[in-house]
Short mmCIF file of C-alpha atoms in Angstrom, two decimals:
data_model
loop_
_atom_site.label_atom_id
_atom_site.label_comp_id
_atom_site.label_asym_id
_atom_site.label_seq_id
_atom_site.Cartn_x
_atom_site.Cartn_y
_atom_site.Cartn_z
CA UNK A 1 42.31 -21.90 0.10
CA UNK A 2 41.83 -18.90 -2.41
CA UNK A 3 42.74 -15.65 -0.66
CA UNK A 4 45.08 -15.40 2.16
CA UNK A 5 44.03 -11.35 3.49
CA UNK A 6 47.02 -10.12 5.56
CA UNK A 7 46.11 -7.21 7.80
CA UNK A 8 49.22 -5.33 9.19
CA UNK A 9 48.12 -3.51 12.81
CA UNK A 10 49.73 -0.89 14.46
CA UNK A 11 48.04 1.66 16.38
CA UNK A 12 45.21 2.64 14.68
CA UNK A 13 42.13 1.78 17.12
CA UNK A 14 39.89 4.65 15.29
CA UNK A 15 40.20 2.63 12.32
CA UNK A 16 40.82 -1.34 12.77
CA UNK A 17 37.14 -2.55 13.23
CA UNK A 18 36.01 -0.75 10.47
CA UNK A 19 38.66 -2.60 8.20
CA UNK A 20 38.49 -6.41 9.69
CA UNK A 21 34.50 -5.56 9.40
CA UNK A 22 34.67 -4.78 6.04
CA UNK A 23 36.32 -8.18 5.17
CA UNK A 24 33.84 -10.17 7.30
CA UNK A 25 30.89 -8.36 5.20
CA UNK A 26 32.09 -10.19 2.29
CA UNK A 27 29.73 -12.95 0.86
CA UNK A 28 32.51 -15.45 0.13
CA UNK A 29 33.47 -18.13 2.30
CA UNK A 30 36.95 -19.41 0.70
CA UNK A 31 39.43 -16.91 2.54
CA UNK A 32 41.50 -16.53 5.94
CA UNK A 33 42.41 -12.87 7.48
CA UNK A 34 45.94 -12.94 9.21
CA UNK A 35 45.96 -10.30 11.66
CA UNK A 36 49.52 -9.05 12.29
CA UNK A 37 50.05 -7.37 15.50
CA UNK A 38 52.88 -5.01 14.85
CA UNK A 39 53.87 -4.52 18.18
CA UNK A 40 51.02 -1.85 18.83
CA UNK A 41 51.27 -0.09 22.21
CA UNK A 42 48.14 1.53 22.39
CA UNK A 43 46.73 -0.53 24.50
CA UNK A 44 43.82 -1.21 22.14
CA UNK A 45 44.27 -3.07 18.79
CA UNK A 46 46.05 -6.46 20.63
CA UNK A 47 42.92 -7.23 22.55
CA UNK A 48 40.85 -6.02 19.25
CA UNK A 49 42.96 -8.72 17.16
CA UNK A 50 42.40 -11.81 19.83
CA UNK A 51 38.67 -10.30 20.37
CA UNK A 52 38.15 -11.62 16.42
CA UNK A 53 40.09 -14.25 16.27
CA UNK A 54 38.22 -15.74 19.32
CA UNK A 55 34.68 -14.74 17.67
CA UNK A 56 36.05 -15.80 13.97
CA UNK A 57 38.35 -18.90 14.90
CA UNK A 58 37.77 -20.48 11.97
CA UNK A 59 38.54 -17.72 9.69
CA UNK A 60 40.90 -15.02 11.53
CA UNK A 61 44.11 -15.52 12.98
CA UNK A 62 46.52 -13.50 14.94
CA UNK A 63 50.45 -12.99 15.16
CA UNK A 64 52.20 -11.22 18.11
CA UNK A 65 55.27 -9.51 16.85
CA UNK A 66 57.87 -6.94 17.91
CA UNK A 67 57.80 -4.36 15.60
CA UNK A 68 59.28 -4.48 12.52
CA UNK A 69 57.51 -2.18 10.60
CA UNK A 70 54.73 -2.59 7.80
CA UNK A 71 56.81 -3.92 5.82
CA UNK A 72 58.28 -6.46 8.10
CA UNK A 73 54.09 -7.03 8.94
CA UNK A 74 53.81 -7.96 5.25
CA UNK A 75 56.45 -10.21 5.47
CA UNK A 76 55.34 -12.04 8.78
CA UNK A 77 51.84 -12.41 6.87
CA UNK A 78 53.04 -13.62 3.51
CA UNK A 79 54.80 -16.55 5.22
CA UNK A 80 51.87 -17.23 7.26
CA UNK A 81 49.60 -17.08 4.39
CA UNK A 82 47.98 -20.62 3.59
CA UNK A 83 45.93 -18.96 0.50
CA UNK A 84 46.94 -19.37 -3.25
CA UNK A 85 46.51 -15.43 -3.60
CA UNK A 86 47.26 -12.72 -0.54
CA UNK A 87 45.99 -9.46 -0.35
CA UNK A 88 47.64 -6.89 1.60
CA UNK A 89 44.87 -4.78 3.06
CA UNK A 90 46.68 -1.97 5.28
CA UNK A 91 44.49 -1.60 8.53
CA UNK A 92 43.30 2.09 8.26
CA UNK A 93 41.68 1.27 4.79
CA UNK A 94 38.76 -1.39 3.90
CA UNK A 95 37.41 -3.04 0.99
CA UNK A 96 34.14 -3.28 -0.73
CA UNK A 97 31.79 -6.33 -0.09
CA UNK A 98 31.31 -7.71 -2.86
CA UNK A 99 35.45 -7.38 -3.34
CA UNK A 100 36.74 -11.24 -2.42
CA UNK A 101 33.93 -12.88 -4.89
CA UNK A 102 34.94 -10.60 -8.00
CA UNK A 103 38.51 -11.23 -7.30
CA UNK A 104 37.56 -15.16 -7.07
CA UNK A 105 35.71 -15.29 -9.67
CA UNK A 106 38.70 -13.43 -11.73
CA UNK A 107 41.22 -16.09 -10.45
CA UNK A 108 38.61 -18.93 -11.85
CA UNK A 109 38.61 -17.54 -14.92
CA UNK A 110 42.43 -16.50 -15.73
CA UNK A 111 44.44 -17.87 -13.13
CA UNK A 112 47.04 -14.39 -13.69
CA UNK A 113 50.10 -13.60 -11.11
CA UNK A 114 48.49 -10.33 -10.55
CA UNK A 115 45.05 -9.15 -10.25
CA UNK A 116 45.26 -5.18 -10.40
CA UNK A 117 41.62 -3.32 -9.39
CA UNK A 118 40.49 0.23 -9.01
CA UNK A 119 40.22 2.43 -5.58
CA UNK A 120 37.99 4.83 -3.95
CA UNK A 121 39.70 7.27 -2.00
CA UNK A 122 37.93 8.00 1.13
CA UNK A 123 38.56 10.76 4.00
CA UNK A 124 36.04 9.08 5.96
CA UNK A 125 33.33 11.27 5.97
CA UNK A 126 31.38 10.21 3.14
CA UNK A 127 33.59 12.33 0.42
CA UNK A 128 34.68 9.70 -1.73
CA UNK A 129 36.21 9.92 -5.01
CA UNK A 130 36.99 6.78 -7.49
CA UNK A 131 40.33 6.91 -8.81
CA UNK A 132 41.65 4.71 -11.66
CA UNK A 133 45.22 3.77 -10.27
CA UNK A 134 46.00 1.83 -14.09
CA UNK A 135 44.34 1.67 -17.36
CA UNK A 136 42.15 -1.72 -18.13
CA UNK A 137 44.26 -3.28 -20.43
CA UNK A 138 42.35 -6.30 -22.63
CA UNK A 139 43.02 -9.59 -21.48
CA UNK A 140 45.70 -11.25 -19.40
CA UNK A 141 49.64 -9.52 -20.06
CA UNK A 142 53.07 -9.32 -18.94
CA UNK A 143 55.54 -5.89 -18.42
CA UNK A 144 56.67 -7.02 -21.48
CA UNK A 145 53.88 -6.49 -23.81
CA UNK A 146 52.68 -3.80 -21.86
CA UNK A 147 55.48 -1.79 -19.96
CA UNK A 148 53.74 0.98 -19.05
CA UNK A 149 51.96 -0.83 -16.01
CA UNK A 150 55.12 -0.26 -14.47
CA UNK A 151 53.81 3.02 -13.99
CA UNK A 152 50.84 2.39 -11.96
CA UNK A 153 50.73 3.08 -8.05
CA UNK A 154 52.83 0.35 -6.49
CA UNK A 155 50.64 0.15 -3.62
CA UNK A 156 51.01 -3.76 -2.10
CA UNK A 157 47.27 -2.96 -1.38
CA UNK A 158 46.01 -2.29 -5.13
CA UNK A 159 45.85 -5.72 -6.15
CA UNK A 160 46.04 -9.35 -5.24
CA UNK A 161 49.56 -11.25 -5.77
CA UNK A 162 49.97 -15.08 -6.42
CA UNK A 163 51.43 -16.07 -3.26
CA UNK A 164 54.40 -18.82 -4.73
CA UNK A 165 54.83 -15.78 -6.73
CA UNK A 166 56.12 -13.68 -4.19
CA UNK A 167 57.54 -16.67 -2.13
CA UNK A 168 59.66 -17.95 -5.32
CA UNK A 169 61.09 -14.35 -6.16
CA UNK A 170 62.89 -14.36 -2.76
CA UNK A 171 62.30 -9.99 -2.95
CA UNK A 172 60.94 -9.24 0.79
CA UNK A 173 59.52 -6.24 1.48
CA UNK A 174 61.73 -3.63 3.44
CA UNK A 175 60.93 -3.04 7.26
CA UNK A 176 60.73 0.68 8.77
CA UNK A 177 61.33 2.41 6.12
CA UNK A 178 59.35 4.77 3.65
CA UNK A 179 58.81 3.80 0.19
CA UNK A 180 58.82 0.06 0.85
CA UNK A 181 55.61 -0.82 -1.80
CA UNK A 182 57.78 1.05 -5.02
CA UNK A 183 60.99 -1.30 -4.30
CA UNK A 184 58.51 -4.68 -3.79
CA UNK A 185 55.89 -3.93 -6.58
CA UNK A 186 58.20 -2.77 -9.86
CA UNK A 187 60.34 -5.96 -9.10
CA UNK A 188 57.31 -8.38 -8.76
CA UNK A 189 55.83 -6.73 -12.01
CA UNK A 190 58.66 -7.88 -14.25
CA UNK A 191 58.62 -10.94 -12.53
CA UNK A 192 54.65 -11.97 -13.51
CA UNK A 193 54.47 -13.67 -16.42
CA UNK A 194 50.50 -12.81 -16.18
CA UNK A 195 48.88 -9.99 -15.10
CA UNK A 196 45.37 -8.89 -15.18
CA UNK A 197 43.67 -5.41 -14.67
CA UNK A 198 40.16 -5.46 -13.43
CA UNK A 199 38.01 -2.52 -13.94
CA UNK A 200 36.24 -2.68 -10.58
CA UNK A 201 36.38 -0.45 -7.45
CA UNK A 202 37.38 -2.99 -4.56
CA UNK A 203 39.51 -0.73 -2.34
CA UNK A 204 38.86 2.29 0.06
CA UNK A 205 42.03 4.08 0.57
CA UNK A 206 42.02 6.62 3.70
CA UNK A 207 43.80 9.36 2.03
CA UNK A 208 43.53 12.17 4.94
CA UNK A 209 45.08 10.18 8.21
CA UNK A 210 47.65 12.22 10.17
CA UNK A 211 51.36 10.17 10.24
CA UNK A 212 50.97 9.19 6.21
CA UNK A 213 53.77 10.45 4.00
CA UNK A 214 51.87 13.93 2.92
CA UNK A 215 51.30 14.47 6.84
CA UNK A 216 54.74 13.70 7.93
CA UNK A 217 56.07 16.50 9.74
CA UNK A 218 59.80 15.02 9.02
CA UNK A 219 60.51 16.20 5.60
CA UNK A 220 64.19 14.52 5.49
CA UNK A 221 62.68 11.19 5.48
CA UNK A 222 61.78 12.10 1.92
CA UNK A 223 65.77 11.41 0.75
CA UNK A 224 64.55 7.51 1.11
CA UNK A 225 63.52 7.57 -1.84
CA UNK A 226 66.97 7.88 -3.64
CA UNK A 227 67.65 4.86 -0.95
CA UNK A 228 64.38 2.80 -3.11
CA UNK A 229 65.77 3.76 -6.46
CA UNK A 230 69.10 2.67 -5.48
CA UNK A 231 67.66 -0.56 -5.08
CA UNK A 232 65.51 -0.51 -7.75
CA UNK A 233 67.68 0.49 -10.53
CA UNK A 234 70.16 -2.10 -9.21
CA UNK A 235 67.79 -4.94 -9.44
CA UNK A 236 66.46 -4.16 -12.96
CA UNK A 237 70.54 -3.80 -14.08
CA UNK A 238 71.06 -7.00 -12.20
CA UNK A 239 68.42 -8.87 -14.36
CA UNK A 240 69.62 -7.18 -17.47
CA UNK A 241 66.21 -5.07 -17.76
CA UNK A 242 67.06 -1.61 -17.03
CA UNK A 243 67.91 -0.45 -21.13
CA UNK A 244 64.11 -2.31 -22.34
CA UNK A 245 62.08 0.02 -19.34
CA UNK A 246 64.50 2.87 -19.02
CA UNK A 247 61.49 5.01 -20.34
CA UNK A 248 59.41 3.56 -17.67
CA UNK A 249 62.41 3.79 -14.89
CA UNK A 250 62.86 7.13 -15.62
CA UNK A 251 59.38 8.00 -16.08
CA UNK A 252 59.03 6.90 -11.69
CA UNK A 253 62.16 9.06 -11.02
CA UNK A 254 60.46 11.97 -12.15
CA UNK A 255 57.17 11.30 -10.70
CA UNK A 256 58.48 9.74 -7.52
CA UNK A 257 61.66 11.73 -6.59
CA UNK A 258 60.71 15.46 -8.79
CA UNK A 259 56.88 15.46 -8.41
CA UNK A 260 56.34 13.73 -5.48
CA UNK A 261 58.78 14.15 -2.81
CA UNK A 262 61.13 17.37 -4.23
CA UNK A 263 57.46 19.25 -3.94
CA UNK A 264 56.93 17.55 -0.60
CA UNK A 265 60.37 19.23 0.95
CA UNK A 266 59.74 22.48 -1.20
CA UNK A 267 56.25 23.18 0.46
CA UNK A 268 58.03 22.57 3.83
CA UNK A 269 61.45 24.48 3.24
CA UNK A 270 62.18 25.52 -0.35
CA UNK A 271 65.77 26.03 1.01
CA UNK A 272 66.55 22.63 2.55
CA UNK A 273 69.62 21.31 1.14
CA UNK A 274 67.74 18.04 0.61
CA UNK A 275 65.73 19.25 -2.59
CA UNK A 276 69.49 19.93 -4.58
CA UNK A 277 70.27 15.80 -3.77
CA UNK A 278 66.63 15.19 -4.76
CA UNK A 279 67.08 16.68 -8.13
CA UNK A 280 70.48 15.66 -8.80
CA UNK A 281 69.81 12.08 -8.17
CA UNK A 282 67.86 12.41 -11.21
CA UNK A 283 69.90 14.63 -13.36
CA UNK A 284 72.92 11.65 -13.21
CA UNK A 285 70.57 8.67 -13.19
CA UNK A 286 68.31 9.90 -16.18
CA UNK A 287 70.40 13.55 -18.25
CA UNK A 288 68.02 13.13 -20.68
CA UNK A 289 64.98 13.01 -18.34
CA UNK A 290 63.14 16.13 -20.21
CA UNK A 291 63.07 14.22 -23.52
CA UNK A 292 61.31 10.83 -22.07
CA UNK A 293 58.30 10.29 -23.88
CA UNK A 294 55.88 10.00 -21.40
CA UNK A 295 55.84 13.62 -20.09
CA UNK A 296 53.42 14.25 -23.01
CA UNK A 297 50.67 12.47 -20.52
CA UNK A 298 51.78 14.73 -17.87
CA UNK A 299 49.07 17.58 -16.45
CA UNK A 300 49.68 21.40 -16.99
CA UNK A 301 50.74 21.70 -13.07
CA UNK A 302 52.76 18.86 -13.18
CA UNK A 303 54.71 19.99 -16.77
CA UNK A 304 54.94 23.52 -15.10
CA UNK A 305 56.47 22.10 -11.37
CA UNK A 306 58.90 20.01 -13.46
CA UNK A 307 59.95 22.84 -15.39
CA UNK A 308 60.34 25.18 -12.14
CA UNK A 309 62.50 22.10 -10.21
CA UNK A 310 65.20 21.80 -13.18
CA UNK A 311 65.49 25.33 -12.80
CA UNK A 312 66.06 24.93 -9.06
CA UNK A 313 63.14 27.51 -8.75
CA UNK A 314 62.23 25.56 -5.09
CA UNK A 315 60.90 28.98 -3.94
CA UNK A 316 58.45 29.46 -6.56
CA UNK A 317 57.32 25.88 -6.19
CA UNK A 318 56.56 26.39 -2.34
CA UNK A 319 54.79 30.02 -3.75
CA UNK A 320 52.46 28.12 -5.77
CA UNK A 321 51.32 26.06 -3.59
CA UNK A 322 51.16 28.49 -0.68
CA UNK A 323 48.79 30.47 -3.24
CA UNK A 324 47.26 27.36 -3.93
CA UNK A 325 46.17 25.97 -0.37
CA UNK A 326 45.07 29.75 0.31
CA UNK A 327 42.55 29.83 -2.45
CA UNK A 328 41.30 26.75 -1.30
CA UNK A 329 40.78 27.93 2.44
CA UNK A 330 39.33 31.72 1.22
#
């Protein structure tokens, strides 16, 4: 079998036909969808999973689990998978139709460890805007001829994996917490001897759903990411990696922990003791962070947020973007 596509459920009703639906569409016939039943208890997606699998038995099939999480879904999935490549579709997204035949057809012609594609981010209501989540590169690659992939969104979902791949590398994904696809992806990266970016748009990502990261209304959960790059930074010192992509390491900890979720606290509380860790974390990991060579790609907002952070200026961050959001709402 080609394509093993691993569906992690868990309460999201509004959502779930429109994503198993999506795969169905497909016009390609050498694939199996695992539906993994996270433990939902709304009452609705269980039936919705056994409901396909008994109209799709020969292609759909459902697991029952206590929840572990989506990353603990992944997992169940993965070693469930029969198909030489699994996709990780999350269950609030869905996928184009002609996405399962270009991604065959790529794995016919290269036979890579990872296929990479292009999104469309979606809010559901017809706004949809294409988003390049890595450069094409030319031809089939590894991290080590090209180690700025490392850099692209680690989303499981962004790409197709070779399953004996993942199996082999004996890295699981992490169950309940945030942040699981950054400590996964940058470890299977290195790993792939072959990689592949395709410059097609296979992938609707539903950006605006209420519980995602942005929406959380927990901002402490944010300090998991020093918890990630704890791991991560072990693992690449561990394989004797970190000094040939500390650019690239450090280059994430700035995005990830400074841009990403240091702004995400600061819009919330610019006083919370949280965004001092945040920034230290980054300060001893990386003290010559300001120098790395790939701020020079960065956008004017972004050099000016990272300037206002190393000054521990959290107030003027949260400022901004209160001045921000209200221009967008006048």
């Amino acid at each position: 079998m080609r394509l093993s596509v691993v569906v992690p459920v868990y309460n999201v009703a509004d959502y779930l036909c429109q994503c198993i639906d999506s795969i169905l569409a497909n016009d390609f016939e050498d694939y199996e969808i695992i539906l993994v039943d996270d433990g939902a208890t709304d009452g609705v997606c269980p039936e919705l999973c056994d409901r396909y699998a008994m109209e799709h038995p020969d292609r759909v099939r459902v697991i029952h689990q206590e929840n572990q999480g989506l990353g603990g879904a992944r997992n169940t999935g993965l070693q469930a998978a029969l198909g030489d490549y699994v996709f990780f579709v999350d269950s609030d997204d869905y996928i184009a139709p002609e996405s399962l035949r270009i991604l065959a057809d790529a794995i016919d012609a290269s036979h890579a460890d990872i296929y990479s594609f292009q999104i469309v981010c979606t809010d559901g209501n017809g706004n949809d805007e294409p988003m390049e989540i890595s450069k094409t590169y030319h031809g089939t690659f590894s991290l080590k001829q090209h180690p700025d992939f490392l850099l692209s969104l680690p989303a499981a979902w962004a790409r197709i994996w070779r399953r004996d791949m993942l199996l082999n590398s004996g890295i699981e994904y992490p169950s309940r917490v945030w942040y699981e696809d950054i400590r996964t992806s940058t470890k299977w990266f290195a790993l792939a001897q072959s990689i592949r970016v395709l410059p097609d748009y296979l992938y609707y990502y539903r950006n605006m759903r209420a519980g995602s990261i942005m929406r959380s209304s927990n901002p402490q959960r944010n300090r998991e990411i020093i918890e990630a790059f704890d791991d991560i930074l072990a693992w690449y010192q561990q394989q004797g990696l970190f000094e040939q992509y500390r650019n690239e390491l450090c280059r994430l900890a700035i995005d990830h922990i400074l841009l990403a979720a240091t702004v995400r606290v600061a819009r919330t509380d610019p006083k919370a003791s949280l965004l001092q860790e945040l920034t230290q974390y980054v300060q001893e990991h990386f003290p010559d962070y300001r120098k790395n060579p790939y701020l020079s790609q960065l956008s004017g907002l972004h050099k000016l947020l990272l300037r206002l952070i190393g000054a521990r200026m959290y107030r003027v961050v949260w400022l901004l973007f209160r001045l921000k959001d209200g221009s967008r709402t006048a």
